[in-house]
Coordinates of C-alpha atoms in Angstrom, one line a residue:
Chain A
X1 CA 98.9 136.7 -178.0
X2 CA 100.7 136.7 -174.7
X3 CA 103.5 138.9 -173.0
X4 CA 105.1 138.5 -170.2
X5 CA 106.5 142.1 -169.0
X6 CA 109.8 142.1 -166.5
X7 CA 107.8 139.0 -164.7
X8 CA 110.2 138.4 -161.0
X9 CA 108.8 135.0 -159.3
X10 CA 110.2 133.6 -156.0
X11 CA 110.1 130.3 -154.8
X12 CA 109.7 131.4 -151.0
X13 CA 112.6 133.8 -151.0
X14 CA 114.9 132.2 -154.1
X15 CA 114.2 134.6 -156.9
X16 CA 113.5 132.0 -160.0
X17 CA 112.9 134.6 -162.6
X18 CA 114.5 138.0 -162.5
X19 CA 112.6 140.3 -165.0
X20 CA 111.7 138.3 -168.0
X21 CA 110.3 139.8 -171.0
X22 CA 108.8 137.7 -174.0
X23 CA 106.4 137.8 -176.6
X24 CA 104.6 135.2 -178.0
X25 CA 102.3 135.7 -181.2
X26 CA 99.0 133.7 -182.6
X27 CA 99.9 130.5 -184.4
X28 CA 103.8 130.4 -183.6
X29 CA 106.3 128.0 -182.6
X30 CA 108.1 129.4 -179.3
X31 CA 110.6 127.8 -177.6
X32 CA 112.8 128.6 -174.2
X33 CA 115.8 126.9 -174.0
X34 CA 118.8 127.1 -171.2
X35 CA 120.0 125.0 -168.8
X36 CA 118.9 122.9 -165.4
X37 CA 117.6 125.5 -163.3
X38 CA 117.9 128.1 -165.6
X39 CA 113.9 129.1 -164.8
X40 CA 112.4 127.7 -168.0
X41 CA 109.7 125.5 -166.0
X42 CA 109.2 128.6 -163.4
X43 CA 108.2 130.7 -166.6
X44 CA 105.5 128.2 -167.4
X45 CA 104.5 127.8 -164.0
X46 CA 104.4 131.9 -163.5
X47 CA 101.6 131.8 -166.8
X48 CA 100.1 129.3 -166.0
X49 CA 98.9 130.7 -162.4
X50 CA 100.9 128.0 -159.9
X51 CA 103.6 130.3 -159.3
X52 CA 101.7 134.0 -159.8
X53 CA 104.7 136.5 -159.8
X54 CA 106.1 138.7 -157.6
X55 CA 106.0 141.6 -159.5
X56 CA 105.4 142.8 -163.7
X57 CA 102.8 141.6 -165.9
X58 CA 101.3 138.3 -168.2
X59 CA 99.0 139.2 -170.3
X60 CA 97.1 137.2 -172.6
X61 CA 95.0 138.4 -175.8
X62 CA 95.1 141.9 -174.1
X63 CA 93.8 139.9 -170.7
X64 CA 96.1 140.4 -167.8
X65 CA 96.3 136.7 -166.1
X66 CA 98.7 137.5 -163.1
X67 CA 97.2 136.8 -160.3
X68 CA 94.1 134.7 -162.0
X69 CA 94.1 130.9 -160.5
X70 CA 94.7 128.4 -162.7
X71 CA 91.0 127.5 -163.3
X72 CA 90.2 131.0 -164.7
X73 CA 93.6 130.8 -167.0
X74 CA 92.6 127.2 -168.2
X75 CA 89.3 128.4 -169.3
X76 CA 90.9 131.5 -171.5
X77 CA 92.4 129.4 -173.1
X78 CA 95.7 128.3 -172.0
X79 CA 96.6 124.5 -171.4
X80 CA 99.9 123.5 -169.8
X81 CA 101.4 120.1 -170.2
X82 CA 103.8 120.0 -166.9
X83 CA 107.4 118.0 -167.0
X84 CA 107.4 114.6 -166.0
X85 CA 103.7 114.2 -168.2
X86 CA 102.0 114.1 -164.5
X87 CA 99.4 111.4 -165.8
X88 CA 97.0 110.6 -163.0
X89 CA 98.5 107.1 -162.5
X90 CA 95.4 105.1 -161.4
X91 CA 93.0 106.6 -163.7
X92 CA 92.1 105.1 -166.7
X93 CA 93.7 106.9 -170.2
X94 CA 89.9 107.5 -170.8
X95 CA 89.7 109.3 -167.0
X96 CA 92.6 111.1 -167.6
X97 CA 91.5 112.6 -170.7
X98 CA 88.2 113.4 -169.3
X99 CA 89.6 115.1 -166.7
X100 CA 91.4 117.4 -168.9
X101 CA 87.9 118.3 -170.3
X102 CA 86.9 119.3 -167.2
X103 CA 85.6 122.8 -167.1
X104 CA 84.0 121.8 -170.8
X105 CA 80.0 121.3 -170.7
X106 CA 80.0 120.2 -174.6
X107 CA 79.2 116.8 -174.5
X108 CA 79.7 116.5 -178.2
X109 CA 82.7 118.9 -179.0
X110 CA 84.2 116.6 -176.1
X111 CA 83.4 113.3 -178.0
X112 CA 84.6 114.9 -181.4
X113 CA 87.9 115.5 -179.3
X114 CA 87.9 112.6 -178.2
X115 CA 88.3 111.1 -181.3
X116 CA 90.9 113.4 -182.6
X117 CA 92.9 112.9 -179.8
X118 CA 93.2 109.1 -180.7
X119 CA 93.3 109.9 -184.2
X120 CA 96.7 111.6 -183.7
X121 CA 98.0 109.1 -181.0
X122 CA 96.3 105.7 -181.9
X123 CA 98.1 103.7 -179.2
X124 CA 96.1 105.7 -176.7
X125 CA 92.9 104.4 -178.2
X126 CA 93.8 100.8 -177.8
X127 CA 94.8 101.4 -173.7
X128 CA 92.0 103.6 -173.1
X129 CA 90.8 101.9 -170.5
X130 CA 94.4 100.9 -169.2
X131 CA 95.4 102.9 -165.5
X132 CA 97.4 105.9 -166.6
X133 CA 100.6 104.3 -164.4
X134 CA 101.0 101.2 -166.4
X135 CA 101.4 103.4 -169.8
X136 CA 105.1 103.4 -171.0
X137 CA 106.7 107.0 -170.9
X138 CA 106.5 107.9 -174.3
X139 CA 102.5 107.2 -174.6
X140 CA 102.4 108.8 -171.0
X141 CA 103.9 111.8 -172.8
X142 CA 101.4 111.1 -175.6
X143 CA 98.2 111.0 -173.1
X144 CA 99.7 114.1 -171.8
X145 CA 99.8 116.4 -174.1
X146 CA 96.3 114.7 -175.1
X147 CA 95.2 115.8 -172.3
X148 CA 96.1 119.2 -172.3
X149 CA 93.8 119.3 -175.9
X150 CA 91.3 118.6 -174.4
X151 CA 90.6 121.4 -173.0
X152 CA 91.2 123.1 -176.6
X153 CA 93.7 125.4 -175.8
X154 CA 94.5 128.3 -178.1
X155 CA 97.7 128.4 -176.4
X156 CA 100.0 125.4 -175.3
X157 CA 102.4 124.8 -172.8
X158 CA 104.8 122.4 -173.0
X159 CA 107.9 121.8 -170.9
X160 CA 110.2 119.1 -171.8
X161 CA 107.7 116.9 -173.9
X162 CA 111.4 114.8 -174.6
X163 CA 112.5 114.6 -171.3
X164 CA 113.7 110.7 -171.2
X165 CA 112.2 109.3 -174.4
X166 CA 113.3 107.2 -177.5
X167 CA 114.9 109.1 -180.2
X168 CA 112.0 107.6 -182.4
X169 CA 109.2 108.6 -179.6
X170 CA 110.3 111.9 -179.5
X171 CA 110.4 112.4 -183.6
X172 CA 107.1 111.5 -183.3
X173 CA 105.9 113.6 -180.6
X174 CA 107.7 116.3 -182.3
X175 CA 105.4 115.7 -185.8
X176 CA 102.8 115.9 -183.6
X177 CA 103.7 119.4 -181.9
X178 CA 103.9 121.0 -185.3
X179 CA 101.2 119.0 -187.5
X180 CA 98.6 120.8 -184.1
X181 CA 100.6 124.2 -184.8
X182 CA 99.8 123.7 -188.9
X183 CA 96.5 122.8 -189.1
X184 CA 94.8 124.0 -185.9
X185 CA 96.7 127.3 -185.3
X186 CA 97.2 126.0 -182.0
X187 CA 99.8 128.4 -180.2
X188 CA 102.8 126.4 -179.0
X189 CA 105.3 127.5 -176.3
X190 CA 107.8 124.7 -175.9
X191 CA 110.8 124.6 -173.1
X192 CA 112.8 122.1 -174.1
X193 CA 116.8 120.8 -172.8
X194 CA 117.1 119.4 -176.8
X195 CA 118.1 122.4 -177.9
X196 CA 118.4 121.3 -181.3
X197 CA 115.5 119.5 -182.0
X198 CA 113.7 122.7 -180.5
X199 CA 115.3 124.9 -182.3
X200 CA 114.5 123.2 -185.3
X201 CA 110.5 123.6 -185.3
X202 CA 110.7 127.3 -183.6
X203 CA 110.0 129.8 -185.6
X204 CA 111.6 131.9 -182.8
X205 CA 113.3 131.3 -179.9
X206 CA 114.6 132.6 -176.8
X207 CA 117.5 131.4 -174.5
X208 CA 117.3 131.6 -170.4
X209 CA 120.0 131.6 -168.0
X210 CA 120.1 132.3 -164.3
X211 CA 116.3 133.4 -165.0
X212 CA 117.2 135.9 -167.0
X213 CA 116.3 136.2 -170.8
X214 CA 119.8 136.3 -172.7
X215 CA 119.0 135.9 -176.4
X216 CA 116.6 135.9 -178.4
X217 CA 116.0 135.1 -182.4
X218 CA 114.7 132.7 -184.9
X219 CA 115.4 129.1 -184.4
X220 CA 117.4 129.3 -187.5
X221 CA 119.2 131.7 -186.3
X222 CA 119.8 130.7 -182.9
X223 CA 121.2 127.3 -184.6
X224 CA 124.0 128.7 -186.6
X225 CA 124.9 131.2 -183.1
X226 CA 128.7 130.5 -182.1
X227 CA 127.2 131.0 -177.8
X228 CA 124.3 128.9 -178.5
X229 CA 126.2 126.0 -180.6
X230 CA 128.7 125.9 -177.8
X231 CA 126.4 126.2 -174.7
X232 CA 123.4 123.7 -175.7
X233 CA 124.2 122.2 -179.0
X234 CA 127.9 120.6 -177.4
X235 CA 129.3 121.4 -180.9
Chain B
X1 CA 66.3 71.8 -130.3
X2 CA 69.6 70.1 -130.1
X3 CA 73.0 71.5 -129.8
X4 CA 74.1 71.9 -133.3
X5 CA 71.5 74.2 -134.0
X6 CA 71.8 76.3 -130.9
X7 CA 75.1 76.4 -131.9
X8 CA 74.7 77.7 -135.6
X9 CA 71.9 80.4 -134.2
X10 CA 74.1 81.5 -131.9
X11 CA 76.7 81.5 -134.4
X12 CA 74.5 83.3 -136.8
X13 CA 73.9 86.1 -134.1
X14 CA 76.9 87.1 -133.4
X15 CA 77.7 87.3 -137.2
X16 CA 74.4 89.6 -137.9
X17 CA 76.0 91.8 -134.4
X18 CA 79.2 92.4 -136.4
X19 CA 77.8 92.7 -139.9
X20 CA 75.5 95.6 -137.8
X21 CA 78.7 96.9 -136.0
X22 CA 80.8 97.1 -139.0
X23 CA 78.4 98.9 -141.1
X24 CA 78.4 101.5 -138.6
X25 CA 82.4 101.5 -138.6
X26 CA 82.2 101.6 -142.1
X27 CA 80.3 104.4 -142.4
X28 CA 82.4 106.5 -140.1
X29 CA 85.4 105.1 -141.9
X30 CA 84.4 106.4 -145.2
X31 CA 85.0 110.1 -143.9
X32 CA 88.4 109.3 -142.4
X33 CA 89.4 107.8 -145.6
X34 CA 88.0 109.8 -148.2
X35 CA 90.0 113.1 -146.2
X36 CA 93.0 111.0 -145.9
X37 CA 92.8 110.3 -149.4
X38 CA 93.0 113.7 -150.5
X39 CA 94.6 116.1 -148.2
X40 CA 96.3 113.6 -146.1
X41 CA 95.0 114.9 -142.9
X42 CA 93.2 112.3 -140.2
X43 CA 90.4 114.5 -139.4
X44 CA 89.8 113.8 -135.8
X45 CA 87.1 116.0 -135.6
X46 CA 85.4 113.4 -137.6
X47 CA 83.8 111.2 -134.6
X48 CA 82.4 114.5 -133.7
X49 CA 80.5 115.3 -136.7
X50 CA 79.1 112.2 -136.0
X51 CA 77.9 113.1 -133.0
X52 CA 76.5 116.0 -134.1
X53 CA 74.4 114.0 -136.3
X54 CA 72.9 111.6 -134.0
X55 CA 71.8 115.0 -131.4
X56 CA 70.7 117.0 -134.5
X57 CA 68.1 113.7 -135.3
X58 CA 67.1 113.7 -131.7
X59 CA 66.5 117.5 -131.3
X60 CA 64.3 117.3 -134.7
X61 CA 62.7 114.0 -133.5
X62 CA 61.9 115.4 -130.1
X63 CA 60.3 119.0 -131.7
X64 CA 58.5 117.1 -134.0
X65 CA 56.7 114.9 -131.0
X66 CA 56.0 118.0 -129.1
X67 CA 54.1 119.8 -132.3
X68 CA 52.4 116.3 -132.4
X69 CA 53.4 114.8 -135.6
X70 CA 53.5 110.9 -135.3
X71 CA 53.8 109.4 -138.7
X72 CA 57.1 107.4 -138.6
X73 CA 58.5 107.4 -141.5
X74 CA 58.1 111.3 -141.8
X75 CA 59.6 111.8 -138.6
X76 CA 62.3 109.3 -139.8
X77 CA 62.8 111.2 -143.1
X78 CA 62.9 114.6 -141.5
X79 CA 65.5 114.0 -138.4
X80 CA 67.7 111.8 -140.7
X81 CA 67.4 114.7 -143.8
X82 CA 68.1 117.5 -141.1
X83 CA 71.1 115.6 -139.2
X84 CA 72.5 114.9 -143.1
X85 CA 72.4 118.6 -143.7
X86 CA 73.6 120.1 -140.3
X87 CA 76.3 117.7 -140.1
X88 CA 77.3 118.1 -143.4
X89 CA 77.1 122.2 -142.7
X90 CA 79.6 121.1 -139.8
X91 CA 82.3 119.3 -141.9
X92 CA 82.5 122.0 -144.4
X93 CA 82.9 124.5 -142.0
X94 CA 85.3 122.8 -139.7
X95 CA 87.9 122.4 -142.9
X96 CA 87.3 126.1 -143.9
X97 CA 88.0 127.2 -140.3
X98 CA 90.8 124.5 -139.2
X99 CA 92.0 123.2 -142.2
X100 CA 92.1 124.9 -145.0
X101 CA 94.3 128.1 -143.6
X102 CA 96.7 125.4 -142.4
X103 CA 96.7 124.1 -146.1
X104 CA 100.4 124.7 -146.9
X105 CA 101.5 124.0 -143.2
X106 CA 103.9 121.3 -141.9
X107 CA 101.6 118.5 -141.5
X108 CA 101.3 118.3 -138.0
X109 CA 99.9 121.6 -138.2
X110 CA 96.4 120.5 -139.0
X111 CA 96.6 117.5 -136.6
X112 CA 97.2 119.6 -133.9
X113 CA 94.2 122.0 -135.1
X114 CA 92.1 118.4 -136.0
X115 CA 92.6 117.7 -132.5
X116 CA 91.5 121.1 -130.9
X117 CA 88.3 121.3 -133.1
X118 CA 87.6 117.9 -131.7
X119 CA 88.1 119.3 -128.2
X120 CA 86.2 122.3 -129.6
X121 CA 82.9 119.9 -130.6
X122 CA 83.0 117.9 -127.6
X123 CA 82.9 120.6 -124.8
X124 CA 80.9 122.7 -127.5
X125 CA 77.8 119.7 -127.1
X126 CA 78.4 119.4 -123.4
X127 CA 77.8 122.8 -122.6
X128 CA 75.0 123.0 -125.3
X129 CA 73.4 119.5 -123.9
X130 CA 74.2 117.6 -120.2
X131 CA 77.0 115.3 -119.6
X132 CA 74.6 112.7 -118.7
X133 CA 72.9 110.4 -121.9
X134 CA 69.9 111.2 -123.6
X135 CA 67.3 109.2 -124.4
X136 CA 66.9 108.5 -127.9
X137 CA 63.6 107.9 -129.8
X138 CA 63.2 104.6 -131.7
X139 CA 63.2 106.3 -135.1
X140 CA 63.0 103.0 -137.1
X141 CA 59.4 101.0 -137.0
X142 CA 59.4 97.7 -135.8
X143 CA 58.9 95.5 -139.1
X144 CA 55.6 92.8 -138.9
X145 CA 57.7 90.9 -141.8
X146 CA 61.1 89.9 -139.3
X147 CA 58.8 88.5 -136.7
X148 CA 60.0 85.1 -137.8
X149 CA 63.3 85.8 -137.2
X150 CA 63.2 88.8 -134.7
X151 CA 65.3 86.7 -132.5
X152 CA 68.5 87.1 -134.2
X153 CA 68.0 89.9 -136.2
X154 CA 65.4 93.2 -135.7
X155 CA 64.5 95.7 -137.6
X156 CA 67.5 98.4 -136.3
X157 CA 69.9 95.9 -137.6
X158 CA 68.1 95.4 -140.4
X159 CA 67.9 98.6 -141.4
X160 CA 71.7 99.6 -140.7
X161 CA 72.6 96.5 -142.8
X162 CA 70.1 97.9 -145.8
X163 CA 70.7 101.3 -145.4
X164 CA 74.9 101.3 -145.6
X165 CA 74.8 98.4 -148.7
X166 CA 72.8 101.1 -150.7
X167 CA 75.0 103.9 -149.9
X168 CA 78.1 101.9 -150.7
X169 CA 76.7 102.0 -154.0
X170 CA 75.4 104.7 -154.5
X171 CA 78.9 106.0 -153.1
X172 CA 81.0 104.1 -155.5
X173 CA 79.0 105.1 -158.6
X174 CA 79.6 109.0 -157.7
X175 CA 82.8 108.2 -156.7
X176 CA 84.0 106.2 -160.2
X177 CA 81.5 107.3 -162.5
X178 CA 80.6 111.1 -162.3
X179 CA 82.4 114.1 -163.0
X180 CA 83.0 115.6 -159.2
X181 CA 83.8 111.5 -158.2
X182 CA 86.6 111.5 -161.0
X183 CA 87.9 114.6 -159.9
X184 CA 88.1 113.5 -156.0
X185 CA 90.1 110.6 -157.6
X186 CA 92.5 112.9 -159.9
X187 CA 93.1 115.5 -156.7
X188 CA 94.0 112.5 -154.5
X189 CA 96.6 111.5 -157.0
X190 CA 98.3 115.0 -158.0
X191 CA 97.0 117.9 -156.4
X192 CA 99.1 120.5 -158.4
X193 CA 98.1 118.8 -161.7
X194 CA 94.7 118.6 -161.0
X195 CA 95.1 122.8 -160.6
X196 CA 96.5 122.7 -163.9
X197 CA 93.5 121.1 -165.7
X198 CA 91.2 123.6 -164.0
X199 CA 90.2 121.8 -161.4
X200 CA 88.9 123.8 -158.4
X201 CA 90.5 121.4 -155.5
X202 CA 89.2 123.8 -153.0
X203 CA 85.9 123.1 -154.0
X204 CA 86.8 119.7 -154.4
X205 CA 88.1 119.1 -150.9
X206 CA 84.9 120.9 -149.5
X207 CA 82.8 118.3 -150.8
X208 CA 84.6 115.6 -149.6
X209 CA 84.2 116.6 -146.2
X210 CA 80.8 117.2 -147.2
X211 CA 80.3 113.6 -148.3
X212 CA 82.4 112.0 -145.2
X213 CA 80.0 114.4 -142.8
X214 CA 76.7 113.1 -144.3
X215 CA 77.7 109.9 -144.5
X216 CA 78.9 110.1 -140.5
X217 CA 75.7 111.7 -139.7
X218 CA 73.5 108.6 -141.1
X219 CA 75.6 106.7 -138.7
X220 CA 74.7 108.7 -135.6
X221 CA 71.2 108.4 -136.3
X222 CA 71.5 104.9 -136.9
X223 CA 73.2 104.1 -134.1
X224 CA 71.5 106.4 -131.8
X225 CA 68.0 104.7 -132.6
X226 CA 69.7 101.2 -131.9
X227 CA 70.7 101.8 -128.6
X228 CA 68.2 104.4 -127.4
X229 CA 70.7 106.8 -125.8
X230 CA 73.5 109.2 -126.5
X231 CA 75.7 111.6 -125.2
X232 CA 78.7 113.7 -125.5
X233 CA 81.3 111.1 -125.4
X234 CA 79.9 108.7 -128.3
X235 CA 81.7 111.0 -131.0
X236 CA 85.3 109.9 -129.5
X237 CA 84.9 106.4 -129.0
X238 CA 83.3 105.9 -132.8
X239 CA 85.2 107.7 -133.8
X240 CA 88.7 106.0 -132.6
X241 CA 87.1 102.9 -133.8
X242 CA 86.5 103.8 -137.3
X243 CA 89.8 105.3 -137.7
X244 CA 90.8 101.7 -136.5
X245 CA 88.9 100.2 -139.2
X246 CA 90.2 102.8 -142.0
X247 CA 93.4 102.1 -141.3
X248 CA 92.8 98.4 -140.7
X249 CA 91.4 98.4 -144.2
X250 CA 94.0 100.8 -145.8
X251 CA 94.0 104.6 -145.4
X252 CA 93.0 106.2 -148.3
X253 CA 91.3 103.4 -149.8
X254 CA 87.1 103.5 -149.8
X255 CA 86.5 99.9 -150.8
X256 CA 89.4 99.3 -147.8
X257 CA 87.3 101.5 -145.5
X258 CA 84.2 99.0 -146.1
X259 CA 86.3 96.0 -145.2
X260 CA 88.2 97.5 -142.4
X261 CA 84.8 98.1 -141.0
X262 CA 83.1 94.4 -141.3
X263 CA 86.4 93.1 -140.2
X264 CA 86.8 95.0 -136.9
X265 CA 82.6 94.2 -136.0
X266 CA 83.3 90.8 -136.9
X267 CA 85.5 90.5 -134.5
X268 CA 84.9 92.2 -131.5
X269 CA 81.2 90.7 -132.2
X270 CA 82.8 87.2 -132.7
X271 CA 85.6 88.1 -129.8
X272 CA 82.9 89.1 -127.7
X273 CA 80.8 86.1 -128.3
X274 CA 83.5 83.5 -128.0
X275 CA 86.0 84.7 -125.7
X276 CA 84.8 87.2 -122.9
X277 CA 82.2 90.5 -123.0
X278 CA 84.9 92.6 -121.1
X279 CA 87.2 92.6 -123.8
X280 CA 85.6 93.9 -127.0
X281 CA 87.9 97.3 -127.2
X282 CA 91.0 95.1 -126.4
X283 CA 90.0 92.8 -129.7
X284 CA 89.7 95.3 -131.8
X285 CA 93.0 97.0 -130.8
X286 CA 95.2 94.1 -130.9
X287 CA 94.1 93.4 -134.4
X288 CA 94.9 96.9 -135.1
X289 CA 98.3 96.7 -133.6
X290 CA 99.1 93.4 -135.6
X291 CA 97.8 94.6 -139.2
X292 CA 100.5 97.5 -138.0
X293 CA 103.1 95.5 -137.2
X294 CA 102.3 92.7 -140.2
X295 CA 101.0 95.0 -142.8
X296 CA 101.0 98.5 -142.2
X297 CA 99.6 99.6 -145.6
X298 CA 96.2 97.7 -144.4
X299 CA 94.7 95.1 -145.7
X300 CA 93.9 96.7 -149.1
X301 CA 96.1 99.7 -148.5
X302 CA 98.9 100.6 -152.0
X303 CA 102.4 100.1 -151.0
X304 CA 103.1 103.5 -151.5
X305 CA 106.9 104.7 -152.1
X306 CA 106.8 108.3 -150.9
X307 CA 107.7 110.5 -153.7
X308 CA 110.9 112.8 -152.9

């Protein structure tokens, strides 16, 4: 479903990503983990079309999307839910999730959405006309990703969906990531710190350091790895 | 009569004067705001656009009386409709060709070039036009039904005062309400997200110039039929006044704009009135230098902690 082929991104003359390679197929689990600054969030920024690449190739369903702006890679298909959730603060939860349908014309696919959306995250339904900034982080996390589905994205981004949450929040956030990967096929591509947790719901994974791609397995694999268990799960 | 009520009509007056002042300001301040709002830019060229408006009206107005058509309203309709446009033509283009090359720049970059295209207009006009002022048609009818009270109010003020409370509204329906409004909002608050969602902020950014232009251009024509002259020049002063009231109200905040605007005509109207002609600019300046000094976010401005 998408490739990325010896992608190199700079941040003004810092090289981020040094030749990264990954495949990602229809209806998997795929998650990046590394450390701080290893050049997991670059890699989502590079496909999703807010850091194009310096050089090699993303392609996506056979599409190449390098160079696309983000509009045109939103609309194939592609939603990314950035870190820190980046709700719209004083927008309503209802606004914000509008606004995540934007390039839909649908009216009633949007309302049937709609209603999923607060179907998995009910909380959301009862602040829905609440300003995005007095949401809690964990139901800011929840509108986020929300909001990414409402574009319906075949393919999800999602960097650090745990990033400062309740253990409890994020077991349910988690549920959530895999109950949309079960029944709606929907592509996940998860960069997560919780290397454990992550690893856990992959079906495969890949592991990122200094922006390059080190290793790469199934999450059960990668769980039971002696480099692995030392560098991210502290064991 | 006796002195209460000479008192009360007087008082009356003056309050109609600012209420008819501030409107203006308001309208102007809109534009300011609105840009602020979104790219964080004081878009000096702004009072110009204005301008632009109120000779666009006048140019229309005057070809129309030489090809003989009379009928007021349609000369009204047409010279307002045709500044809206050109002026609106104006904004757009002065933020493709200033500011939107400048777009990841330092941020006095497009400051400096706000400045130059205000230069740009001024001389532009003057060149185009004369330095001296231009008489300007009475666009707006006199009305038979404000007879009884044409002495404190006529039918230019009466007009202003109609015509901005129905754009206010209409404004702040597009603005909380539809789809583009909503996503002027979301752009204001996280540029890079809003990307992320699909939003074209390009297109988004050119029509809020758009919207500040048009609105500034109903102004000039307002204005300009009020006072039955303009020039070159009225651009910068209206336009240092409204940027005044926008920040007087809180930058980046529309219904902040609207106050900022009443607020400041109140009292250079009232200032004037009560105190002495010869100071109206010194009024409105010293109440812009204490809302600074007192409350610098403006009086409905967010206290803001700038993100790192």
């Amino acid at each position: 479903m998408l490739e990325l082929n010896n992608v190199t991104t700079y941040y003004g003359n810092i090289q981020a990503l040094k030749d990264v390679s990954l495949i990602i197929n229809e209806g998997e689990i795929i998650t990046l983990i590394g450390a701080n600054g290893a050049g997991k969030t670059t890699t989502l920024m590079s496909i999703s079309g807010l850091t194009p690449p310096r050089s090699g190739q993303i392609v996506f369903e056979k599409n190449p999307i390098h160079g696309l702006n983000p509009e045109k890679i939103v609309r194939m298909g592609v939603s990314h839910v950035p870190e820190g959730r980046r709700i719209f603060p004083f927008l309503t939860v209802l606004e914000n999730l509008d606004m995540g349908a934007f390039l839909r014309k649908d009216k009633d696919g949007i309302r049937k959405d709609l209603k999923y959306v607060f179907e998995l995250f009910p909380i959301l339904a009862q602040r829905k006309h609440q300003a995005g900034g007095t949401l809690s982080g964990g139901e800011q996390q929840m509108l986020a990703i929300s909001r990414a589905l409402m574009a319906r994205p075949r393919l999800l981004l999602l960097d650090e969906p745990s990033l400062g949450l309740a253990p409890l929040i994020i077991k349910q956030i988690f549920s959530i990531i895999e109950k949309l990967n079960k029944e709606h096929n929907t592509t996940i591509f998860l960069v997560e710190q919780n290397a454990n947790l992550a690893l856990k719901i992959a079906h495969r994974a890949y592991v990122m350091e200094n922006g390059n791609i080190t290793l790469t397995g199934s999450g059960h694999d990668l769980l039971s790895n002696d480099a692995v268990k030392k560098a991210y799960l502290g064991i | 009569m006796d002195n209460l009520q000479v008192e009360l009509q007087y008082f009356l007056e003056l309050f109609l004067g600012g209420l008819t002042k501030g409107s203006i300001y308001a309208l102007i301040a809109l534009g300011y705001t609105m840009v602020y709002g979104i790219i964080e830019l004081i878009n000096f060229a702004h009072g110009e656009i204005y301008m632009i408006g109120a000779f666009t009206a006048l140019i229309i107005a005057t070809v129309l009386n030489i090809m003989g058509v009379n009928h007021a309203a349609l000369v009204l309709l047409l010279s307002a409709g045709g500044a809206v446009v050109y002026a609106s033509a104006y904004g757009y283009t002065v933020e493709k060709i200033a500011y939107s090359p400048l777009r990841n720049a330092p941020r006095l970059s497009p400051l400096i070039s706000a400045i130059g295209m205000s230069i740009f207009l001024q001389n532009y006009v003057l060149l185009a036009q004369t330095s001296n002022f231009l008489p300007f048609p009475k666009l707006i009818p006199e009305f038979e039904f404000l007879e009884p009270i044409s002495h404190i109010m006529g039918s230019s003020e009466f007009t202003i005062i109609c015509t901005t409370s129905v754009i206010m509204v209409l404004l702040t329906i597009l603005i909380k309400f539809t789809k583009i409004g909503k996503a002027m909002r979301a752009t204001a608050q996280d540029k890079s997200m809003a990307l992320l969602l699909g939003i074209n902020v390009n297109h988004v950014i050119s029509f809020t110039f758009i919207i500040g232009s048009a609105l500034a251009a109903v102004g000039g024509v307002l204005i300009g039929s009020q006072m039955g002259q303009i020039n070159f020049y009225i651009g910068f002063i209206a336009g240092i006044k409204a940027f005044t009231a926008a920040v007087l109200g809180g930058i980046g905040s529309i219904p902040g704009a609207v106050l900022g605007g009443l607020v400041l005509g109140w009292t250079e109207s009232f200032g004037t009135g009560y105190i002495s002609s010869d100071y109206e600019d010194v009024f409105a300046f010293t109440l812009l230098v204490l809302i600074l000094i007192f409350k610098p976010s403006g009086i409905l401005g967010r206290n803001t902690s700038q993100k790192v």
